[in-house]
mmCIF file of C-alpha atoms in Angstrom:
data_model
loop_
_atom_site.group_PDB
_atom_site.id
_atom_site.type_symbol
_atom_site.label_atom_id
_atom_site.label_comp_id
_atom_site.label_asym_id
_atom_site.label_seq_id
_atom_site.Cartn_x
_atom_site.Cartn_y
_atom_site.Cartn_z
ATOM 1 C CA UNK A 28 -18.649 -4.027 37.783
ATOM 2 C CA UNK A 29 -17.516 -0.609 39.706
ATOM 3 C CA UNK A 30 -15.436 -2.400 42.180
ATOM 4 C CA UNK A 31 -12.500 -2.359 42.012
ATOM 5 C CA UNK A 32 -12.316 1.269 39.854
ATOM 6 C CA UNK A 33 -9.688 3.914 41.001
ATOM 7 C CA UNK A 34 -8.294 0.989 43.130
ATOM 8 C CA UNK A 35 -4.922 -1.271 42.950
ATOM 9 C CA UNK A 36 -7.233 -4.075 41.560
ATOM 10 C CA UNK A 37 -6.465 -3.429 38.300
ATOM 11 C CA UNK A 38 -2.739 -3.090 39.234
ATOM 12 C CA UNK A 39 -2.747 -6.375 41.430
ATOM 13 C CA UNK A 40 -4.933 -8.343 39.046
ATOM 14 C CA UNK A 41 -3.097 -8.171 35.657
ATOM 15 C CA UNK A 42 -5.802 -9.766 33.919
ATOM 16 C CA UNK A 43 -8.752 -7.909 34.953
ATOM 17 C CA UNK A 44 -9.382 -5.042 32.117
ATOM 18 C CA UNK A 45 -11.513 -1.896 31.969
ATOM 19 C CA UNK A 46 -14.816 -1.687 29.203
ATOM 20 C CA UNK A 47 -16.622 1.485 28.464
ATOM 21 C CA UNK A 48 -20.452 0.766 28.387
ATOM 22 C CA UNK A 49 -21.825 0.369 24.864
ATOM 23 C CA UNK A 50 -25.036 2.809 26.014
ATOM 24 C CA UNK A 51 -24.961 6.230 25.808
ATOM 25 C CA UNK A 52 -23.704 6.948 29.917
ATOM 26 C CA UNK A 53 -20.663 5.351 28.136
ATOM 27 C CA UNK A 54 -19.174 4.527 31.939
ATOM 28 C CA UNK A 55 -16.361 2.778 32.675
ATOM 29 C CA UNK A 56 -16.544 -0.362 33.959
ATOM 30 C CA UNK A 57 -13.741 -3.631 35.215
ATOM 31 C CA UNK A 58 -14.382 -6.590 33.356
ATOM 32 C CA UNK A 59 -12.756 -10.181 34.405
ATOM 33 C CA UNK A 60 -13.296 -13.675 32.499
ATOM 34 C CA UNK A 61 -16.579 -15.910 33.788
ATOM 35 C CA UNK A 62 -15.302 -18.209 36.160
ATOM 36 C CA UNK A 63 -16.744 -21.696 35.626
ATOM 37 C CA UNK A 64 -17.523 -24.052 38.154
ATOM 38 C CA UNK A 65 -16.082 -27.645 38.455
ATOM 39 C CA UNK A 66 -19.172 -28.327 40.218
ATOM 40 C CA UNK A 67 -22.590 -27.223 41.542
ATOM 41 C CA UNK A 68 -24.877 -28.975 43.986
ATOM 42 C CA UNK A 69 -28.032 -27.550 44.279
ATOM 43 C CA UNK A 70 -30.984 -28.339 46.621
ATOM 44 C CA UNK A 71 -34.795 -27.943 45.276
ATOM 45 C CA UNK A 72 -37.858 -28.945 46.781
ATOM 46 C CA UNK A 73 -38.534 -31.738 43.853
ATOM 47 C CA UNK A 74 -36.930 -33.074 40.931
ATOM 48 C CA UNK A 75 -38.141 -36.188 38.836
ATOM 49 C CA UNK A 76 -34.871 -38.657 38.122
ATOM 50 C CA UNK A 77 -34.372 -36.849 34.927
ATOM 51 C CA UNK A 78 -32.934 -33.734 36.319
ATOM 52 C CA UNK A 79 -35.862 -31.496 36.247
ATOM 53 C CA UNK A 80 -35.816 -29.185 39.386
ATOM 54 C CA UNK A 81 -38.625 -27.536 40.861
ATOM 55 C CA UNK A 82 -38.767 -24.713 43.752
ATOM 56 C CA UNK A 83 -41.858 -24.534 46.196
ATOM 57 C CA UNK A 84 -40.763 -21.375 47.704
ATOM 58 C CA UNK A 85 -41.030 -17.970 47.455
ATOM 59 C CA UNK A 86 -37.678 -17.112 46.302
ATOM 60 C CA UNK A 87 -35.774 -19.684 43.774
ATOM 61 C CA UNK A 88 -32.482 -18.339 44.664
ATOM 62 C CA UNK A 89 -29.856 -19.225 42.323
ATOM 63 C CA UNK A 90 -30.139 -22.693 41.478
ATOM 64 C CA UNK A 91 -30.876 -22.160 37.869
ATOM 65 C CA UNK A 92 -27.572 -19.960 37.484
ATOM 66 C CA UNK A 93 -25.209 -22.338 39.577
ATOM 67 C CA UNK A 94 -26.175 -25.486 37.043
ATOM 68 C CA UNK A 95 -25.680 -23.830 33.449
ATOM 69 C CA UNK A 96 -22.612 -22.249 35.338
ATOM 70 C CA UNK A 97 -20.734 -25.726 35.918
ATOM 71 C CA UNK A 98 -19.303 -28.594 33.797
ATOM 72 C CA UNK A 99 -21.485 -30.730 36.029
ATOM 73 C CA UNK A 100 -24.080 -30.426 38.531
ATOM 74 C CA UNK A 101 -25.912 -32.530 41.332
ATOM 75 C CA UNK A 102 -29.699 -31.669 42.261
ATOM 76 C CA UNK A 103 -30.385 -33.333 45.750
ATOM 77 C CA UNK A 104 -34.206 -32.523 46.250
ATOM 78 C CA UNK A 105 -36.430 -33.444 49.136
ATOM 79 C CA UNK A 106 -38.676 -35.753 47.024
ATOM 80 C CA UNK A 107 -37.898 -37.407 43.692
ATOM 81 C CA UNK A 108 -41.169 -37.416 41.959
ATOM 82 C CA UNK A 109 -42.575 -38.846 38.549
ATOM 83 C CA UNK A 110 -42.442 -36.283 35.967
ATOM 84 C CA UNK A 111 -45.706 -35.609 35.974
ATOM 85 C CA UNK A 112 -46.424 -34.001 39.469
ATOM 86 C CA UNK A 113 -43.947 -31.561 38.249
ATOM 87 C CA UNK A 114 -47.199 -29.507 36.902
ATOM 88 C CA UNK A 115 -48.625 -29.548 40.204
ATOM 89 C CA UNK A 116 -46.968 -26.435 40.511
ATOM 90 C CA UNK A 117 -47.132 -23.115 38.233
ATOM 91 C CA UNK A 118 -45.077 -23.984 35.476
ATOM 92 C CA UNK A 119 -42.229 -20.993 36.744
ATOM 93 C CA UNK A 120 -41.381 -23.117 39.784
ATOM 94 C CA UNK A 121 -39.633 -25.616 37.348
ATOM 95 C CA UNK A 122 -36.477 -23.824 37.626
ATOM 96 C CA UNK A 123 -34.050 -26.135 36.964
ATOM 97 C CA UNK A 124 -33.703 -28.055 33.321
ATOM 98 C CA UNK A 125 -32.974 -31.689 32.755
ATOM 99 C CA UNK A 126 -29.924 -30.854 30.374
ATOM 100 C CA UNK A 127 -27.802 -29.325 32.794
ATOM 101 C CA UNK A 128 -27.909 -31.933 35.756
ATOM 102 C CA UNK A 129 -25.981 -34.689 35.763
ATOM 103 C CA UNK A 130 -27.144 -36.807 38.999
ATOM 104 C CA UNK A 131 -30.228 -36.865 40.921
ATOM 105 C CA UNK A 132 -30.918 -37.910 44.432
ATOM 106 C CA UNK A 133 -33.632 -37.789 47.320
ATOM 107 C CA UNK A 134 -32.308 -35.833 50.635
ATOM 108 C CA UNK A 135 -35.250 -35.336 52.623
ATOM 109 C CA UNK A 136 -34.563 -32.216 55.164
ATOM 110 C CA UNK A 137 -31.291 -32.220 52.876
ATOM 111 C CA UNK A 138 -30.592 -28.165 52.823
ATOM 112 C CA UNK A 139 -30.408 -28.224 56.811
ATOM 113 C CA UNK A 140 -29.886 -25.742 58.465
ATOM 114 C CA UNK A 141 -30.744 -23.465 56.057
ATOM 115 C CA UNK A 142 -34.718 -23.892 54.376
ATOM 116 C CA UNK A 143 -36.307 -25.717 51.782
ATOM 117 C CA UNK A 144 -39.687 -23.464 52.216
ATOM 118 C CA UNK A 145 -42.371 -24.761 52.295
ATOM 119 C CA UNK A 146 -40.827 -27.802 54.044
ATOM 120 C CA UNK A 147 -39.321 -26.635 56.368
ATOM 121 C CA UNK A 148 -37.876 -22.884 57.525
ATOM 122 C CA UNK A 149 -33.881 -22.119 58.906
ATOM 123 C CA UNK A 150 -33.398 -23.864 61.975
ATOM 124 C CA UNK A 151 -32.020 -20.884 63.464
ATOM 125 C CA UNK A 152 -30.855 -22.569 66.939
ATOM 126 C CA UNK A 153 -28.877 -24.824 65.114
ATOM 127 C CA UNK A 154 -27.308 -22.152 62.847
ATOM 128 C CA UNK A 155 -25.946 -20.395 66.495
ATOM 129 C CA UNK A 156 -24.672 -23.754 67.594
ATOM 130 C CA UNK A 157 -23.033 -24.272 64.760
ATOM 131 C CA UNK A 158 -21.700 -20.830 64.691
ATOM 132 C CA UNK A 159 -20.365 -21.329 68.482
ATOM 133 C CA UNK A 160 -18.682 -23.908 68.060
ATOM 134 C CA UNK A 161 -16.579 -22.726 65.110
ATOM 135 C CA UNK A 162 -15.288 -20.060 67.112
ATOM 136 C CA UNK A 163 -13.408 -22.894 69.923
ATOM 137 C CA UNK A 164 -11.292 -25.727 68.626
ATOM 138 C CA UNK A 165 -12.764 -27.736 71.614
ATOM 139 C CA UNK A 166 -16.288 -27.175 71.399
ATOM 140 C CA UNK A 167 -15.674 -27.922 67.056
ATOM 141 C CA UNK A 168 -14.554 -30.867 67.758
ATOM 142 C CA UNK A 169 -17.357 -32.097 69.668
ATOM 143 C CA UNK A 170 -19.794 -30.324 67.277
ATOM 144 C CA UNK A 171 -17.882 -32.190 64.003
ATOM 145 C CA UNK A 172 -18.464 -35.583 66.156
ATOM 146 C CA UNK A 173 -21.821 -35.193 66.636
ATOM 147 C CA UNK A 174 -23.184 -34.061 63.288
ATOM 148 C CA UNK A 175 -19.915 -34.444 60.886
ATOM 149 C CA UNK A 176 -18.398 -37.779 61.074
ATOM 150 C CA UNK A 177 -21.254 -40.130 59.851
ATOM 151 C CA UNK A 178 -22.642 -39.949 56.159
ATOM 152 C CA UNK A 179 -26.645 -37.812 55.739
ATOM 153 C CA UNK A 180 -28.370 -40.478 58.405
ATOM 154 C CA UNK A 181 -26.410 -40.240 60.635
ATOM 155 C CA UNK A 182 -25.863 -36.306 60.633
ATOM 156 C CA UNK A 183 -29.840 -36.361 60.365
ATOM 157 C CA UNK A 184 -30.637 -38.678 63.359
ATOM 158 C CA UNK A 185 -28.106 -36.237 65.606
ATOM 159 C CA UNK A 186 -30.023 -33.437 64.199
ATOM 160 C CA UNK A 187 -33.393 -34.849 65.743
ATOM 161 C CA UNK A 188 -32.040 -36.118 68.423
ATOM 162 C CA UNK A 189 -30.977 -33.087 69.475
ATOM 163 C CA UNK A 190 -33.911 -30.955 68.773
ATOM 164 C CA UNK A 191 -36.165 -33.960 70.536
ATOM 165 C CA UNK A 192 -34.117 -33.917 73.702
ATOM 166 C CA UNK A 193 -35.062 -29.552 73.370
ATOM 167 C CA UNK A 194 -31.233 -29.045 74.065
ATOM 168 C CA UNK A 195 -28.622 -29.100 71.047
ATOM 169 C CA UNK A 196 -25.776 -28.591 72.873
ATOM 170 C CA UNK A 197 -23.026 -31.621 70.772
#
């Protein structure tokens, strides 16, 4: 990368070194060691229970990267299906391979409040809540009851509760 050049970086960060480019602009660039991930957990639309991920969507973010980037990683996936309905979809959407995911579960509506297109979009009015809330220790700690202290039911019955009653206010 650039960043970091003609910066204290490279001063601060003994272990960060500069690389000149193999290609003829022969630029200079700072290069640092991969940082590996403990752990990735990843969200798809499906998944069958080997570990095979699949993307619906128009944009398969980064899922891919984030599980051949960790020692281990866990694909939750709105809808563990048999292998087979896999190649429902164009055979790009299978983004995600068997042999780098270690656990598998079904988590309907489980990348809230973010999307799992086409499933479902951002749920933008729960995004500002959310958002509010973080900025006040009091109105946190009615948010973090609501929505935080139960396990993925729970959270998920508050969440449609509260867009049911048309108010979200925790």
């Amino acid at each position: 990368t650039r960043a970091g050049l003609g910066s204290d970086v490279l001063t601060m960060n003994p272990g960060l070194r500069t690389v000149t480019s193999p290609y003829p602009d022969g630029e200079e660039y700072v290069a640092m060691p991969a940082l590996r991930m403990d752990v990735a957990l990843i969200h798809l639309n499906r998944a069958d229970a080997a570990g095979n991920g699949q993307y619906l969507g128009p944009d398969p973010y980064f899922d891919d990267l984030y599980s051949m980037a960790a020692d281990r990683c866990y694909l939750s996936c709105e809808e563990v299906v048999p292998t087979e309905r896999l190649s429902e979809a164009p055979f790009q959407s299978l983004l995600v391979r068997r042999m780098y995911v270690t656990g598998v579960i079904e988590t309907p509506r489980g990348a809230h409040f973010t999307s799992c297109v086409p499933d479902y979009d951002r749920d933008e009015e729960f995004q500002r809540q959310y958002a509010a809330a973080a900025k006040e220790p009091g109105t946190w700690s009615r948010f973090e009851e609501t929505y935080l202290h139960g396990d993925e039911g729970a959270y998920q019955a508050a969440v449609s509760a509260a867009a049911g009653t048309g108010s979200r206010s925790a």
